[in-house]
Short mmCIF file of C-alpha atoms in Angstrom, two decimals:
data_model
loop_
_atom_site.label_atom_id
_atom_site.label_comp_id
_atom_site.label_asym_id
_atom_site.label_seq_id
_atom_site.Cartn_x
_atom_site.Cartn_y
_atom_site.Cartn_z
CA UNK E 1 0.34 40.79 2.09
CA UNK E 2 -1.86 43.81 1.47
CA UNK E 3 0.24 45.97 3.77
CA UNK E 4 3.46 44.65 2.22
CA UNK E 5 2.36 45.38 -1.34
CA UNK E 6 0.86 48.75 -0.38
CA UNK E 7 3.98 49.86 1.47
CA UNK E 8 6.10 48.65 -1.45
CA UNK E 9 4.07 50.61 -3.98
CA UNK E 10 4.10 53.82 -1.92
CA UNK E 11 7.75 53.48 -0.91
CA UNK E 12 9.06 52.70 -4.38
CA UNK E 13 6.80 55.43 -5.79
CA UNK E 14 8.49 57.93 -3.49
CA UNK E 15 11.89 56.64 -4.60
CA UNK E 16 10.79 56.94 -8.23
CA UNK E 17 9.78 60.57 -7.84
CA UNK E 18 12.83 61.65 -5.85
CA UNK E 19 15.49 59.69 -7.79
CA UNK E 20 17.92 61.67 -9.96
CA UNK E 21 19.49 58.66 -11.68
CA UNK E 22 17.14 57.46 -14.46
CA UNK E 23 18.28 53.83 -14.21
CA UNK E 24 17.42 53.67 -10.52
CA UNK E 25 14.13 55.39 -11.29
CA UNK E 26 13.34 52.66 -13.85
CA UNK E 27 14.06 49.96 -11.29
CA UNK E 28 11.85 51.71 -8.74
CA UNK E 29 9.10 51.99 -11.36
CA UNK E 30 9.35 48.26 -12.07
CA UNK E 31 8.91 47.54 -8.34
CA UNK E 32 5.88 49.86 -8.20
CA UNK E 33 4.33 47.91 -11.08
CA UNK E 34 5.08 44.58 -9.39
CA UNK E 35 3.57 45.82 -6.14
CA UNK E 36 0.40 46.95 -7.87
CA UNK E 37 0.23 43.58 -9.64
CA UNK E 38 0.43 41.91 -6.24
CA UNK E 39 -2.48 44.05 -5.07
CA UNK E 40 -4.48 43.02 -8.13
CA UNK E 41 -3.83 39.36 -7.32
CA UNK E 42 -5.00 39.90 -3.76
CA UNK E 43 -8.22 41.33 -5.18
CA UNK E 44 -8.64 38.14 -7.29
CA UNK E 45 -8.21 40.04 -10.55
CA UNK E 46 -5.65 38.06 -12.55
CA UNK E 47 -6.64 39.71 -15.84
CA UNK E 48 -5.85 43.18 -14.48
CA UNK E 49 -2.54 41.88 -13.21
CA UNK E 50 -1.62 40.38 -16.57
CA UNK E 51 -2.76 43.48 -18.46
CA UNK E 52 -0.70 45.70 -16.14
CA UNK E 53 2.41 43.60 -16.66
CA UNK E 54 1.95 43.50 -20.43
CA UNK E 55 1.20 47.19 -20.84
CA UNK E 56 3.63 48.73 -18.39
CA UNK E 57 6.50 46.26 -18.44
CA UNK E 58 6.16 45.70 -22.17
CA UNK E 59 5.73 49.28 -23.31
CA UNK E 60 6.80 51.84 -20.75
CA UNK E 61 9.86 50.03 -19.41
CA UNK E 62 11.10 49.29 -22.95
CA UNK E 63 10.60 52.94 -23.87
CA UNK E 64 12.50 53.95 -20.75
CA UNK E 65 15.34 51.59 -21.70
CA UNK E 66 15.54 53.31 -25.08
CA UNK E 67 15.64 56.65 -23.29
CA UNK E 68 18.55 55.41 -21.20
CA UNK E 69 20.38 54.11 -24.26
CA UNK E 70 19.93 57.34 -26.18
CA UNK E 71 20.83 59.69 -23.34
CA UNK E 72 24.38 60.92 -23.55
CA UNK E 73 26.33 60.65 -20.34
CA UNK E 74 29.26 63.01 -20.34
CA UNK E 75 32.70 61.98 -19.14
CA UNK E 76 34.13 58.68 -18.00
CA UNK E 77 32.37 56.56 -15.43
CA UNK E 78 33.61 56.56 -11.87
CA UNK E 79 32.01 53.20 -11.15
CA UNK E 80 35.31 51.54 -10.25
CA UNK E 81 36.08 54.31 -7.76
CA UNK E 82 32.79 53.75 -5.93
CA UNK E 83 33.37 50.13 -4.95
CA UNK E 84 31.17 48.62 -2.33
CA UNK E 85 32.27 46.11 0.25
CA UNK E 86 32.61 42.91 -1.81
CA UNK E 87 32.89 40.68 1.25
CA UNK E 88 29.68 42.01 2.80
CA UNK E 89 27.90 41.84 -0.55
CA UNK E 90 28.89 38.23 -1.12
CA UNK E 91 27.90 37.29 2.45
CA UNK E 92 24.51 38.93 1.96
CA UNK E 93 24.10 37.09 -1.34
CA UNK E 94 24.90 33.74 0.23
CA UNK E 95 22.56 34.48 3.14
CA UNK E 96 19.76 35.32 0.70
CA UNK E 97 20.44 32.19 -1.36
CA UNK E 98 20.35 30.11 1.83
CA UNK E 99 17.06 31.71 2.84
CA UNK E 100 15.53 30.97 -0.56
CA UNK E 101 16.75 27.37 -0.47
CA UNK E 102 15.44 26.96 3.08
CA UNK E 103 12.04 28.31 2.04
CA UNK E 104 11.92 26.01 -0.99
CA UNK E 105 12.91 23.03 1.14
CA UNK E 106 10.13 23.67 3.65
#
């Protein structure tokens, strides 16, 4: 678990620094915070984990959401033109749901 959380924190930190889209940067930052909270739990420090979640998720992420809301994006969105493969996405979603249900059943 240590290697998983460490790789997650470093990997999502790299994505956070290199990301141009602020929304994707906020998601990467949330995963960095969750990875560091996992490391705190592995160190048997639940207070540090709770304080990290309260401070960062409660303050910084909310401030970043306000930044996203107040930033002016020029022009219409091309989101509908950039469609992904809906069949592959739904198959991946069902596979993930099956994996979660299998893990809960065991």
